[in-house]
Coordinates of C-alpha atoms in Angstrom, one line a residue:
X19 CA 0.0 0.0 0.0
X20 CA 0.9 3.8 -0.6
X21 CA -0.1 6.4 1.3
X22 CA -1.6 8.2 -1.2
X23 CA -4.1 4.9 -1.7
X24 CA -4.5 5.3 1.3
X25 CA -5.8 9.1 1.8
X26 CA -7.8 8.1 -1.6
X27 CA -9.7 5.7 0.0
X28 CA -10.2 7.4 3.3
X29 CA -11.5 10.3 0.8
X30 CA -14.0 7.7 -0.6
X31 CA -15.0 7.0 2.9
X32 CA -16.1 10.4 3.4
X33 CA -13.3 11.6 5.2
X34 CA -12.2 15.5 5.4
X35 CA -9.1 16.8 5.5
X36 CA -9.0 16.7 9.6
X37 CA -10.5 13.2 9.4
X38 CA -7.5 12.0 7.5
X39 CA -4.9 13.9 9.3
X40 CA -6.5 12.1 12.4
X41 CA -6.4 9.0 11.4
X42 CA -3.0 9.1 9.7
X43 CA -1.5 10.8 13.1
X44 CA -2.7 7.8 15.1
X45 CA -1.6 5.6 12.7
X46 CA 1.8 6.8 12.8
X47 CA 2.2 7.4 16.6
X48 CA 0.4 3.8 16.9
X49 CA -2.4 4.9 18.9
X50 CA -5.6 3.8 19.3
X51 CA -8.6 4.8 17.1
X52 CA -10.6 6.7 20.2
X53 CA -7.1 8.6 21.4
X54 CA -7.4 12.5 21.6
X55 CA -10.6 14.6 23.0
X56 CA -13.3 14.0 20.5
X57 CA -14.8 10.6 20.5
X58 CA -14.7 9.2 17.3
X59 CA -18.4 8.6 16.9
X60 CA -18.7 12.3 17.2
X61 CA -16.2 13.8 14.8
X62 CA -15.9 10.8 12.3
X63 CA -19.1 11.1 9.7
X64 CA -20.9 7.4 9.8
X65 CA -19.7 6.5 6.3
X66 CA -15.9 6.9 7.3
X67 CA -16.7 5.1 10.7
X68 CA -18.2 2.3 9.0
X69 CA -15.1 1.8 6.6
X70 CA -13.0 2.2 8.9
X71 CA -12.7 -1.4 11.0
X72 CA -11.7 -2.8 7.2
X73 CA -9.1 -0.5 6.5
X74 CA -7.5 -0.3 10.1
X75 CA -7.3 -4.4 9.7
X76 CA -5.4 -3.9 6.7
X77 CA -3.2 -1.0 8.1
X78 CA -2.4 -3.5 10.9
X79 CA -1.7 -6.3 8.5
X80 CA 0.8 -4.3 6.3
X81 CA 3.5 -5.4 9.1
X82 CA 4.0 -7.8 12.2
X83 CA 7.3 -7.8 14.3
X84 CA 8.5 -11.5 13.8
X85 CA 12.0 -11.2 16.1
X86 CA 13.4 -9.1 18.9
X87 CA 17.0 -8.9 19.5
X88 CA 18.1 -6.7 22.2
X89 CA 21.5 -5.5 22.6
X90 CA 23.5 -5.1 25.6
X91 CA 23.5 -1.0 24.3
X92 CA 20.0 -0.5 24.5
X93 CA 19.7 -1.3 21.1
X94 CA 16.8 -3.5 19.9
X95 CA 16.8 -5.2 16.4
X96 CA 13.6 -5.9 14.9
X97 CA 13.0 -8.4 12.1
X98 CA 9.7 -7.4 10.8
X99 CA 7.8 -9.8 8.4
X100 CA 5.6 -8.3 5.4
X101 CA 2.1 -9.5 4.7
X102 CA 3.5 -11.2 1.5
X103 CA 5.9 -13.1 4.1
X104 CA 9.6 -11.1 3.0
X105 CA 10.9 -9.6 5.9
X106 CA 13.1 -6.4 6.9
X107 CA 14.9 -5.4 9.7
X108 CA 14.7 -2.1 11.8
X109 CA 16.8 -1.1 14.3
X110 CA 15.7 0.5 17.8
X111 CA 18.8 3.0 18.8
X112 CA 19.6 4.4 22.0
X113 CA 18.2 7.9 22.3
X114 CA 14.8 7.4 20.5
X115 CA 16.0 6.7 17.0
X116 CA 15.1 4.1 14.6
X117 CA 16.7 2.6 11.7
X118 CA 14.3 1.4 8.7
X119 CA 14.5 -0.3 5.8
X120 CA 13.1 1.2 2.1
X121 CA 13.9 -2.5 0.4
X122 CA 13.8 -6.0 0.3
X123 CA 17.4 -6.5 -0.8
X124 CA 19.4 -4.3 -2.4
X125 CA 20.9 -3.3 -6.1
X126 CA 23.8 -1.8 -5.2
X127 CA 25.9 -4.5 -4.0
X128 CA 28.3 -2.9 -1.5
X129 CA 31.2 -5.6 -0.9
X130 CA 30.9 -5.2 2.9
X131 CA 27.3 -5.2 2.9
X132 CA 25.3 -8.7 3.9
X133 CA 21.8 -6.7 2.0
X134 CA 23.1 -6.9 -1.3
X135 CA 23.7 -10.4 -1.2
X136 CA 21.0 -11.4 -3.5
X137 CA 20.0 -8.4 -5.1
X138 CA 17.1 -6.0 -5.2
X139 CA 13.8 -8.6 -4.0
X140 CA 11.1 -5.8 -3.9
X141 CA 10.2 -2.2 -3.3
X142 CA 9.1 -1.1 0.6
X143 CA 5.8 0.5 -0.1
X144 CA 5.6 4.1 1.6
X145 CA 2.4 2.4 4.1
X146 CA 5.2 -0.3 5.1
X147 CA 8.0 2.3 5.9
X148 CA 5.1 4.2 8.5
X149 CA 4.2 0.4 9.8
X150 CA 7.9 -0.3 10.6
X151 CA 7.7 3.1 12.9
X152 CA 4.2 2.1 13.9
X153 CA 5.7 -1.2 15.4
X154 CA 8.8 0.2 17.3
X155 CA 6.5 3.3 18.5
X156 CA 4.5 -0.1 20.2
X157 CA 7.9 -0.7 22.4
X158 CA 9.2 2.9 22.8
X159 CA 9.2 6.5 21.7
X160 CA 10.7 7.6 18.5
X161 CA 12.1 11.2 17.8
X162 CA 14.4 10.6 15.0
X163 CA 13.9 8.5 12.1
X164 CA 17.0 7.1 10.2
X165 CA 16.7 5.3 6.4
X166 CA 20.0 3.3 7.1
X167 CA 18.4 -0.1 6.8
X168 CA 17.9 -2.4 4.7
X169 CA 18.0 -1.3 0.9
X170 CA 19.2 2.1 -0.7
X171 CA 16.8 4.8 -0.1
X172 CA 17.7 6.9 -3.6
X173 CA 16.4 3.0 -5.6
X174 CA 12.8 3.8 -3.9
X175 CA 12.7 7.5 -4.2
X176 CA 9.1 8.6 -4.7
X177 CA 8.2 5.5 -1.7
X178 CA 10.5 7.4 0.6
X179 CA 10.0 10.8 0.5
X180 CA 5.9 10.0 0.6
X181 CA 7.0 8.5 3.9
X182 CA 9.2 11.3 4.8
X183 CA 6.2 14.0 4.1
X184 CA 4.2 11.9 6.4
X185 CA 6.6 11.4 9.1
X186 CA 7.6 15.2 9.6
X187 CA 3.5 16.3 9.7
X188 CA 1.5 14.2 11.0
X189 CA 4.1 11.5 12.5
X190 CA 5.9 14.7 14.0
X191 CA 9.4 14.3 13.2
X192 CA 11.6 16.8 12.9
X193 CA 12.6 17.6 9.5
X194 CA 16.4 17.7 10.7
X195 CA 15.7 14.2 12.4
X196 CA 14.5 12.5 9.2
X197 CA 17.4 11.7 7.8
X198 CA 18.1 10.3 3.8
X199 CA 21.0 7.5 3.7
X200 CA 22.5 7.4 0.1
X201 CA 25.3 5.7 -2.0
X202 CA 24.6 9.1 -4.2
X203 CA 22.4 9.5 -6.9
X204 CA 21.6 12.4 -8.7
X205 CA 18.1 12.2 -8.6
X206 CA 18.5 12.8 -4.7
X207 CA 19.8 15.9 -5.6
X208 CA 17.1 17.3 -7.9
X209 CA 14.2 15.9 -5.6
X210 CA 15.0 16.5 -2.5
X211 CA 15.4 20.5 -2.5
X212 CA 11.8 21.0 -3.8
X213 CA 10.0 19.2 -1.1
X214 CA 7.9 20.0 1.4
X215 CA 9.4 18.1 3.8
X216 CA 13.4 17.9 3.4
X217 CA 15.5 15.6 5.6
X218 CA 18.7 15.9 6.8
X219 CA 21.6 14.0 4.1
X220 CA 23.8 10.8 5.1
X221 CA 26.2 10.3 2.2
X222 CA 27.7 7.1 1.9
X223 CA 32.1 8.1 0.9
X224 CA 33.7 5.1 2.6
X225 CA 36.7 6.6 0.3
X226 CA 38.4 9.1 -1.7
X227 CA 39.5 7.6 -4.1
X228 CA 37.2 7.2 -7.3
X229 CA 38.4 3.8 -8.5
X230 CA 38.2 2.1 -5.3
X231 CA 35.3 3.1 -4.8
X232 CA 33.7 2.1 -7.8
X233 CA 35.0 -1.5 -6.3
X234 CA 33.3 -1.2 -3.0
X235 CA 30.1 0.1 -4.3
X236 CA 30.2 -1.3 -7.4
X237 CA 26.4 -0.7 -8.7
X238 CA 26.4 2.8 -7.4
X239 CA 25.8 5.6 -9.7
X240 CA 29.1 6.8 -11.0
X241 CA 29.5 10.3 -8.8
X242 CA 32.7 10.9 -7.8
X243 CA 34.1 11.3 -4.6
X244 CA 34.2 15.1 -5.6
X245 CA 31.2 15.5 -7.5
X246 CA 29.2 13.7 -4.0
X247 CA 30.4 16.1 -1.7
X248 CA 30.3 19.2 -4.0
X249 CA 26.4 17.6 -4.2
X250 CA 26.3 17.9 -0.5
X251 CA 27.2 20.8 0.2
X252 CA 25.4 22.5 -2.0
X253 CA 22.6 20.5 -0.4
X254 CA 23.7 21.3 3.3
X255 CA 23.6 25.5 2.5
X256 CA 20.4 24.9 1.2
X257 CA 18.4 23.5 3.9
X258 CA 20.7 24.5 7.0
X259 CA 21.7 20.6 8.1
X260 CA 24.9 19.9 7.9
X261 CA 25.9 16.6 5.7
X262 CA 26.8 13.3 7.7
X263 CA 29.3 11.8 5.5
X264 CA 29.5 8.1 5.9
X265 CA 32.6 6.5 6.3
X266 CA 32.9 2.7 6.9
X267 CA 36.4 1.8 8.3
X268 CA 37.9 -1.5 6.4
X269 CA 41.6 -2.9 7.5
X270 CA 43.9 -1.9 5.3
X271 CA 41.8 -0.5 2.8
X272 CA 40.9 2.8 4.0
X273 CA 42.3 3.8 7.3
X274 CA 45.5 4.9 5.7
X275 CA 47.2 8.0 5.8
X276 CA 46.7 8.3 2.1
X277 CA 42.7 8.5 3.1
X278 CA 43.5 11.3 5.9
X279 CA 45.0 13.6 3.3
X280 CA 42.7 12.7 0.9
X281 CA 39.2 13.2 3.7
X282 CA 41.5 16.8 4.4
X283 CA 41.2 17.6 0.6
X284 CA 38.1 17.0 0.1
X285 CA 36.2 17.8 3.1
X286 CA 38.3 21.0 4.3
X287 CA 35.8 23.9 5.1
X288 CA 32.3 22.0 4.1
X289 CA 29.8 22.2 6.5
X290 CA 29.4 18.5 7.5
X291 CA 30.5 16.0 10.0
X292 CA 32.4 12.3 8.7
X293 CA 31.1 9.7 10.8
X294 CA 33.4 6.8 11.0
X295 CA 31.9 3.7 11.6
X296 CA 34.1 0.6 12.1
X297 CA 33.5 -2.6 10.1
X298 CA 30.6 -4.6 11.3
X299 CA 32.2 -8.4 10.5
X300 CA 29.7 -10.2 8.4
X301 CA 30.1 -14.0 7.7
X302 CA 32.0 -14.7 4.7
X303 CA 32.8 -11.2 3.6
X304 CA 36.7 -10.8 3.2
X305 CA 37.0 -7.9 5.9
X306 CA 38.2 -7.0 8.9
X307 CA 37.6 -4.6 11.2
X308 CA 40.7 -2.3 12.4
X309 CA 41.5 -2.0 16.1
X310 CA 39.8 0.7 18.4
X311 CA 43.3 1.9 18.5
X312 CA 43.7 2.1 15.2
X313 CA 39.8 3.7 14.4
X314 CA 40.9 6.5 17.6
X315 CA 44.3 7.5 16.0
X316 CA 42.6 8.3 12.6
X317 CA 39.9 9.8 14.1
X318 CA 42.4 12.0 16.7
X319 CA 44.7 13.0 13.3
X320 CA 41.3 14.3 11.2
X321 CA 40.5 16.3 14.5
X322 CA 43.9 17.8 14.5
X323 CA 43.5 18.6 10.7
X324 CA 40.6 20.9 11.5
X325 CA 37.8 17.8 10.0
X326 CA 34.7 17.2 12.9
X327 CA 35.1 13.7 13.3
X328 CA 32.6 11.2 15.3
X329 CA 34.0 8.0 16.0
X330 CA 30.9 5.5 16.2
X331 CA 30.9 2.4 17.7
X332 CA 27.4 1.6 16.0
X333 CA 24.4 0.3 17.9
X334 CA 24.0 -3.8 18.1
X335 CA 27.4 -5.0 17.2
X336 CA 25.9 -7.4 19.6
X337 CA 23.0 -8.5 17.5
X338 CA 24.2 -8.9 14.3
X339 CA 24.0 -5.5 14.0
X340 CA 25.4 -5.3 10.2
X341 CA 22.5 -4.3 8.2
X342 CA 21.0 -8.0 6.7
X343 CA 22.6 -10.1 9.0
X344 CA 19.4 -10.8 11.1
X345 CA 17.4 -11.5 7.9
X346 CA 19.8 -13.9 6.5
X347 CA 19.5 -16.0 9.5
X348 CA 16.3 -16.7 9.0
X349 CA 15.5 -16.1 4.9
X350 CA 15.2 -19.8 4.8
X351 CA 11.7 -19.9 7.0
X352 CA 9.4 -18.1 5.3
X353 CA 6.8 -16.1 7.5
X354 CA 3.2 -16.8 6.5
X355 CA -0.2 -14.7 7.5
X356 CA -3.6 -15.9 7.4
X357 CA -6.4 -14.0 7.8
X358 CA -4.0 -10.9 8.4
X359 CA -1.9 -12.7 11.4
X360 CA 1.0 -14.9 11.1
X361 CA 0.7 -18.6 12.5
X362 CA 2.5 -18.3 16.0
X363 CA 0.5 -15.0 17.1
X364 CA 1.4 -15.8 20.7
X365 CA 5.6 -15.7 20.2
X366 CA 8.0 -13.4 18.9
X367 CA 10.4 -16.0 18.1
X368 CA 9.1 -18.4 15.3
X369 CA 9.4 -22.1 16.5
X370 CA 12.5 -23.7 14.9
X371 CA 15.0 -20.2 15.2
X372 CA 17.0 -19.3 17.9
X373 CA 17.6 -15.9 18.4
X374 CA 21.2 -15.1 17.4
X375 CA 23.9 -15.5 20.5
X376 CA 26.0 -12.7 21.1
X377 CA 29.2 -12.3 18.9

């Protein structure tokens, strides 16, 4: 489902524009139907209450949580399961934040990445992005709303910003804690500016050198390094938010001095922040992840260079906390609904999986 098939049959239903900004409020902030000070019965026009039992059964259904894996940080990972049975993964962060994912899969095929694995599977449809903060809004508040899951948010653009719209009216998000994940694409670029709602900009670098990067993310758009963070910054004056430039630290492939000088080049003076995020080890990827020490003296010489550095030791290293993991664990039971609820209603854990041991 889309939102916008959604507000068109709300509209059939003889909703007004307050009707459906109701309705789409307590969807978002999962609240019940009779939350707020009028009584449905006498705000909602009889048509529009009569419809609506059938459409909040399907808004339910869109989305079921189908594993929780807390991590020792306060973190929770959430393997949600879709109503066609694929699954996706969302991440409960410390601090009231929450990771979603915009696919099933992914096209870009980052070679650190367990996503990408088997490719692209499916679009997220914009109602299933709002169900995944629905669900985690069920176990805790959410004030800031990351696409950093599963899939690349740029491959699902009109999905994601129809979500985005929702999430910083009605789902009141802040429009500087909405905040687009990309590998770059220039469509990013063109859209984003003229919306309504325009999140803050996470820009996947990892390097600054062109060709290896074309070998770490080898199905991303062809942007340079320079041409991605000339991009963003022209993106960053625009809206005020400074660009969080993504930066995944590999052993011996970038955390060399050669990246320092080159992250000083390119990033001197731009009104952003480089995140560095050390290596989440993923089975059978060809990896490694450098020492703290190691991550802290790069991190320490950027700093002294005059570059705002964060050194992140990302949420749920604990909990497979490397964006597919969780779902490739369990891809080979498929989760199956009937009637709009899965089999095992009564467990979080389907029968048969164990919920991964700590690393």
């Amino acid at each position: 489902m889309r939102i916008h098939e959604l507000k068109q049959r709300l509209r059939q239903a003889g909703a007004g524009p307050s009707h459906e900004q109701r309705i789409l409020r307590l969807w978002s902030h999962a609240l019940p139907r009779n939350s707020g000070r009028r009584l449905p019965a006498s705000f909602f026009p009889s048509s529009l209450l009569e419809a609506l039992p059938s459409i909040e059964a399907e808004l339910a259904g869109l989305a079921r949580i189908h594993t929780v894996h807390p991590g020792a940080d306060g973190s929770e990972r959430l393997l949600v399961a879709l109503a066609d049975g694929q699954t996706v993964e969302s991440v409960l962060l410390p601090r009231a934040g929450l990771c979603v994912s915009s696919q099933v899969g992914c096209a870009v095929g980052c070679q650190f990445c367990m996503t990408g694995r088997d490719g692209l599977l499916r679009q997220v449809g914009s109602a299933e992005i709002i169900a995944q903060v629905a669900l985690a809004r069920m176990r805790r508040p959410v004030r800031k709303v990351v696409f950093m899951g599963m899939g690349e948010p740029a491959h699902n653009l009109d999905n994601v910003l129809e979500a985005i719209e929702l999430l910083g009216t009605v789902g009141n998000i802040g429009h500087k804690n909405l905040v687009f994940s990309t590998v770059g694409d220039p469509r990013v670029f063109e859209r984003l500016p003229q919306e309504s709602v325009r999140p803050a900009l996470a820009l996947s670098l990892h390097t600054t050198k062109a060709e290896l990067r074309r070998k770490l993310l080898p199905r991303a758009p062809g942007m340079t390094p320079e041409e991605l963070v000339d991009a963003g910054e022209r993106y960053a004056r625009a809206t005020g938010y400074p660009i969080q430039y993504q930066w995944t630290l590999l052993e011996g492939v970038n955390d060399g001095p050669d990246e320092i000088e080159g992250i000083v080049r390119l990033l001197s003076g731009k009104y952003g922040v480089l995140n560095m995020i050390p290596f989440n080890a993923v089975d059978g990827v060809a990896f490694s992840r450098p020492s703290w020490e190691r991550c802290k003296q790069m991190a320490r010489a950027l700093h002294q260079r005059g570059i705002l550095t964060k050194l992140r030791n990302s949420a749920g290293q604990d909990i497979d906390g490397g964006c597919g993991q969780l779902r490739a664990r369990v891809a080979e039971v498929p989760v199956r609904f009937v009637e709009g609820r899965r089999r095992n209603p009564a467990n979080l854990v389907t029968p048969g999986i164990r919920p991964p041991a700590p690393n």
